[in-house]
Amino acid sequence: MVGHCIDDVIHDKILNPGSVIPKSSVSFQLSVQMFLSKICLFYPSEPLDVKTKFYNSDKDDLFLEVQIENISHSTVFIREVSLKLPEMYTEEALNTLNLEGEDECTFGTRTFLQATEGRHYLYHLQFKEEYLEKARTLSGLMEMGKLEIVWKRELGEMPMLHTVPLRREAPSCGELKLSLEKIPDTVAREEPFQITCKITNCTDKKMKLLLKMFDTTSVRWCGCSGRKPGRLKPGSSLSFTLTLLCLQLGLRSISGIRVIDTTLMTKYRYDDVANVCVLPSIVNMKC
């Protein structure tokens, strides 16, 4: 009738929270059939606050930490947390403990989060063998796939999907990256010890390397300086062992490593590559 209105409530399910743009249509009859449509914009509230952080290691792998917090006022049931990674990566979830020969979840048997309650998930990511050389030359912002969380509010309710895109900033290692594979935590003063280094060519050109060591006030290098590790292809690595000794007690920095690319006569300096704790020699203490 003229001047009257009709109220109607429409229910629907939102499977993936985010911006939702529903379109409502109404048909009515005057002299002819007519239609009225209206677009509405909704922003459903997210019950989960998700934070992610990547940790790079000196080796060809990295770690992903995921923090999930229930920021709503009701209980949320976590059904599944999974990663969808690019082809070049493999993943290992570090969220279980081996108890009496069986793997058990670090969160126990609970599958829900109370209001303001949170959880931390940890994943170990590694490059597949066939992608190692390519991975060593990557730099800048990288797409790392996505994190998927399947959750629901009530038992028996239809699960909902929360998707988080993953990105990380690849560490810039320059043209030639030096990392340590093996080094002792403590050494004795004036007693030789060894360290194992790995050097990686992060450029797209071949290198012909010359290795030199220079003494510092607290470190003396043993052996001949000026050795030739050899040629290094783009994206490839090689390891070598160095012998040195420390002259001063306390926490001492290892410096004085120089690498020269004899092809282009480019020099690379590596100082403060690691620290070792120098203790008094047992022989000297007995004397």
PDB file of N, CA and C in Angstrom, residues 42-81:
ATOM      1  N   PHE A  42      30.447  -4.422   2.543  1.00  0.00           N
ATOM      2  CA  PHE A  42      30.592  -4.834   3.933  1.00  0.00           C
ATOM      3  C   PHE A  42      32.044  -5.201   4.210  1.00  0.00           C
ATOM      4  N   TYR A  43      32.489  -4.950   5.447  1.00  0.00           N
ATOM      5  CA  TYR A  43      33.810  -5.366   5.903  1.00  0.00           C
ATOM      6  C   TYR A  43      33.634  -6.245   7.142  1.00  0.00           C
ATOM      7  N   PRO A  44      33.462  -7.557   6.946  1.00  0.00           N
ATOM      8  CA  PRO A  44      33.292  -8.440   8.110  1.00  0.00           C
ATOM      9  C   PRO A  44      34.520  -8.391   9.016  1.00  0.00           C
ATOM     10  N   SER A  45      34.296  -8.398  10.295  1.00  0.00           N
ATOM     11  CA  SER A  45      35.396  -8.332  11.257  1.00  0.00           C
ATOM     12  C   SER A  45      36.181  -9.633  11.252  1.00  0.00           C
ATOM     13  N   GLU A  46      37.494  -9.513  11.348  1.00  0.00           N
ATOM     14  CA  GLU A  46      38.375 -10.672  11.368  1.00  0.00           C
ATOM     15  C   GLU A  46      38.591 -11.106  12.818  1.00  0.00           C
ATOM     16  N   PRO A  47      38.293 -12.361  13.175  1.00  0.00           N
ATOM     17  CA  PRO A  47      38.517 -12.802  14.552  1.00  0.00           C
ATOM     18  C   PRO A  47      39.975 -13.127  14.850  1.00  0.00           C
ATOM     19  N   LEU A  48      40.792 -13.297  13.789  1.00  0.00           N
ATOM     20  CA  LEU A  48      42.182 -13.709  13.969  1.00  0.00           C
ATOM     21  C   LEU A  48      43.132 -12.612  13.514  1.00  0.00           C
ATOM     22  N   ASP A  49      44.109 -12.342  14.356  1.00  0.00           N
ATOM     23  CA  ASP A  49      45.200 -11.442  13.989  1.00  0.00           C
ATOM     24  C   ASP A  49      46.430 -12.307  13.716  1.00  0.00           C
ATOM     25  N   VAL A  50      46.936 -12.256  12.495  1.00  0.00           N
ATOM     26  CA  VAL A  50      48.025 -13.142  12.074  1.00  0.00           C
ATOM     27  C   VAL A  50      49.259 -12.309  11.736  1.00  0.00           C
ATOM     28  N   LYS A  51      50.385 -12.658  12.350  1.00  0.00           N
ATOM     29  CA  LYS A  51      51.669 -12.004  12.070  1.00  0.00           C
ATOM     30  C   LYS A  51      52.659 -13.077  11.618  1.00  0.00           C
ATOM     31  N   THR A  52      53.441 -12.758  10.597  1.00  0.00           N
ATOM     32  CA  THR A  52      54.450 -13.689  10.092  1.00  0.00           C
ATOM     33  C   THR A  52      55.809 -13.007  10.046  1.00  0.00           C
ATOM     34  N   LYS A  53      56.853 -13.790  10.238  1.00  0.00           N
ATOM     35  CA  LYS A  53      58.220 -13.246  10.200  1.00  0.00           C
ATOM     36  C   LYS A  53      59.169 -14.321   9.694  1.00  0.00           C
ATOM     37  N   PHE A  54      60.020 -13.949   8.724  1.00  0.00           N
ATOM     38  CA  PHE A  54      61.025 -14.856   8.177  1.00  0.00           C
ATOM     39  C   PHE A  54      62.372 -14.595   8.842  1.00  0.00           C
ATOM     40  N   TYR A  55      63.099 -15.681   9.101  1.00  0.00           N
ATOM     41  CA  TYR A  55      64.453 -15.604   9.647  1.00  0.00           C
ATOM     42  C   TYR A  55      65.400 -16.284   8.672  1.00  0.00           C
ATOM     43  N   ASN A  56      66.377 -15.542   8.171  1.00  0.00           N
ATOM     44  CA  ASN A  56      67.364 -16.101   7.248  1.00  0.00           C
ATOM     45  C   ASN A  56      68.532 -16.679   8.034  1.00  0.00           C
ATOM     46  N   SER A  57      69.087 -17.775   7.550  1.00  0.00           N
ATOM     47  CA  SER A  57      70.272 -18.374   8.162  1.00  0.00           C
ATOM     48  C   SER A  57      71.440 -18.269   7.192  1.00  0.00           C
ATOM     49  N   ASP A  58      72.615 -18.604   7.685  1.00  0.00           N
ATOM     50  CA  ASP A  58      73.809 -18.561   6.829  1.00  0.00           C
ATOM     51  C   ASP A  58      73.806 -19.694   5.810  1.00  0.00           C
ATOM     52  N   LYS A  59      73.007 -20.713   6.050  1.00  0.00           N
ATOM     53  CA  LYS A  59      72.921 -21.830   5.124  1.00  0.00           C
ATOM     54  C   LYS A  59      71.809 -21.568   4.117  1.00  0.00           C
ATOM     55  N   ASP A  60      71.557 -22.548   3.252  1.00  0.00           N
ATOM     56  CA  ASP A  60      70.558 -22.380   2.194  1.00  0.00           C
ATOM     57  C   ASP A  60      69.166 -22.757   2.705  1.00  0.00           C
ATOM     58  N   ASP A  61      68.768 -22.155   3.803  1.00  0.00           N
ATOM     59  CA  ASP A  61      67.440 -22.411   4.352  1.00  0.00           C
ATOM     60  C   ASP A  61      66.990 -21.193   5.140  1.00  0.00           C
ATOM     61  N   LEU A  62      65.745 -21.213   5.600  1.00  0.00           N
ATOM     62  CA  LEU A  62      65.196 -20.126   6.390  1.00  0.00           C
ATOM     63  C   LEU A  62      64.072 -20.665   7.256  1.00  0.00           C
ATOM     64  N   PHE A  63      63.654 -19.852   8.218  1.00  0.00           N
ATOM     65  CA  PHE A  63      62.606 -20.242   9.146  1.00  0.00           C
ATOM     66  C   PHE A  63      61.470 -19.227   9.066  1.00  0.00           C
ATOM     67  N   LEU A  64      60.249 -19.732   9.234  1.00  0.00           N
ATOM     68  CA  LEU A  64      59.056 -18.888   9.232  1.00  0.00           C
ATOM     69  C   LEU A  64      58.353 -19.032  10.573  1.00  0.00           C
ATOM     70  N   GLU A  65      58.149 -17.900  11.248  1.00  0.00           N
ATOM     71  CA  GLU A  65      57.392 -17.883  12.497  1.00  0.00           C
ATOM     72  C   GLU A  65      56.009 -17.297  12.215  1.00  0.00           C
ATOM     73  N   VAL A  66      54.977 -17.981  12.683  1.00  0.00           N
ATOM     74  CA  VAL A  66      53.590 -17.541  12.510  1.00  0.00           C
ATOM     75  C   VAL A  66      52.964 -17.357  13.879  1.00  0.00           C
ATOM     76  N   GLN A  67      52.427 -16.164  14.128  1.00  0.00           N
ATOM     77  CA  GLN A  67      51.737 -15.878  15.383  1.00  0.00           C
ATOM     78  C   GLN A  67      50.260 -15.641  15.087  1.00  0.00           C
ATOM     79  N   ILE A  68      49.400 -16.447  15.697  1.00  0.00           N
ATOM     80  CA  ILE A  68      47.953 -16.344  15.511  1.00  0.00           C
ATOM     81  C   ILE A  68      47.314 -15.977  16.843  1.00  0.00           C
ATOM     82  N   GLU A  69      46.536 -14.910  16.862  1.00  0.00           N
ATOM     83  CA  GLU A  69      45.871 -14.457  18.089  1.00  0.00           C
ATOM     84  C   GLU A  69      44.381 -14.265  17.833  1.00  0.00           C
ATOM     85  N   ASN A  70      43.575 -14.734  18.765  1.00  0.00           N
ATOM     86  CA  ASN A  70      42.129 -14.548  18.698  1.00  0.00           C
ATOM     87  C   ASN A  70      41.785 -13.181  19.290  1.00  0.00           C
ATOM     88  N   ILE A  71      41.394 -12.225  18.439  1.00  0.00           N
ATOM     89  CA  ILE A  71      41.108 -10.865  18.901  1.00  0.00           C
ATOM     90  C   ILE A  71      39.612 -10.622  19.056  1.00  0.00           C
ATOM     91  N   SER A  72      38.820 -11.691  18.906  1.00  0.00           N
ATOM     92  CA  SER A  72      37.374 -11.555  19.080  1.00  0.00           C
ATOM     93  C   SER A  72      37.012 -11.822  20.542  1.00  0.00           C
ATOM     94  N   HIS A  73      35.721 -11.742  20.851  1.00  0.00           N
ATOM     95  CA  HIS A  73      35.240 -11.961  22.218  1.00  0.00           C
ATOM     96  C   HIS A  73      34.675 -13.358  22.425  1.00  0.00           C
ATOM     97  N   SER A  74      34.817 -14.211  21.432  1.00  0.00           N
ATOM     98  CA  SER A  74      34.295 -15.577  21.531  1.00  0.00           C
ATOM     99  C   SER A  74      35.379 -16.575  21.156  1.00  0.00           C
ATOM    100  N   THR A  75      35.103 -17.839  21.417  1.00  0.00           N
ATOM    101  CA  THR A  75      36.058 -18.906  21.127  1.00  0.00           C
ATOM    102  C   THR A  75      36.133 -19.164  19.623  1.00  0.00           C
ATOM    103  N   VAL A  76      37.354 -19.407  19.138  1.00  0.00           N
ATOM    104  CA  VAL A  76      37.579 -19.749  17.731  1.00  0.00           C
ATOM    105  C   VAL A  76      38.264 -21.106  17.673  1.00  0.00           C
ATOM    106  N   PHE A  77      37.736 -22.000  16.849  1.00  0.00           N
ATOM    107  CA  PHE A  77      38.309 -23.330  16.674  1.00  0.00           C
ATOM    108  C   PHE A  77      39.238 -23.319  15.460  1.00  0.00           C
ATOM    109  N   ILE A  78      40.511 -23.692  15.680  1.00  0.00           N
ATOM    110  CA  ILE A  78      41.500 -23.769  14.602  1.00  0.00           C
ATOM    111  C   ILE A  78      41.487 -25.192  14.059  1.00  0.00           C
ATOM    112  N   ARG A  79      41.028 -25.326  12.838  1.00  0.00           N
ATOM    113  CA  ARG A  79      40.920 -26.665  12.246  1.00  0.00           C
ATOM    114  C   ARG A  79      42.199 -27.075  11.537  1.00  0.00           C
ATOM    115  N   GLU A  80      42.829 -26.139  10.832  1.00  0.00           N
ATOM    116  CA  GLU A  80      44.048 -26.489  10.078  1.00  0.00           C
ATOM    117  C   GLU A  80      44.856 -25.230   9.792  1.00  0.00           C
ATOM    118  N   VAL A  81      46.185 -25.359   9.876  1.00  0.00           N
ATOM    119  CA  VAL A  81      47.113 -24.295   9.485  1.00  0.00           C
ATOM    120  C   VAL A  81      48.094 -24.916   8.501  1.00  0.00           C
TER     121      VAL A  81
END
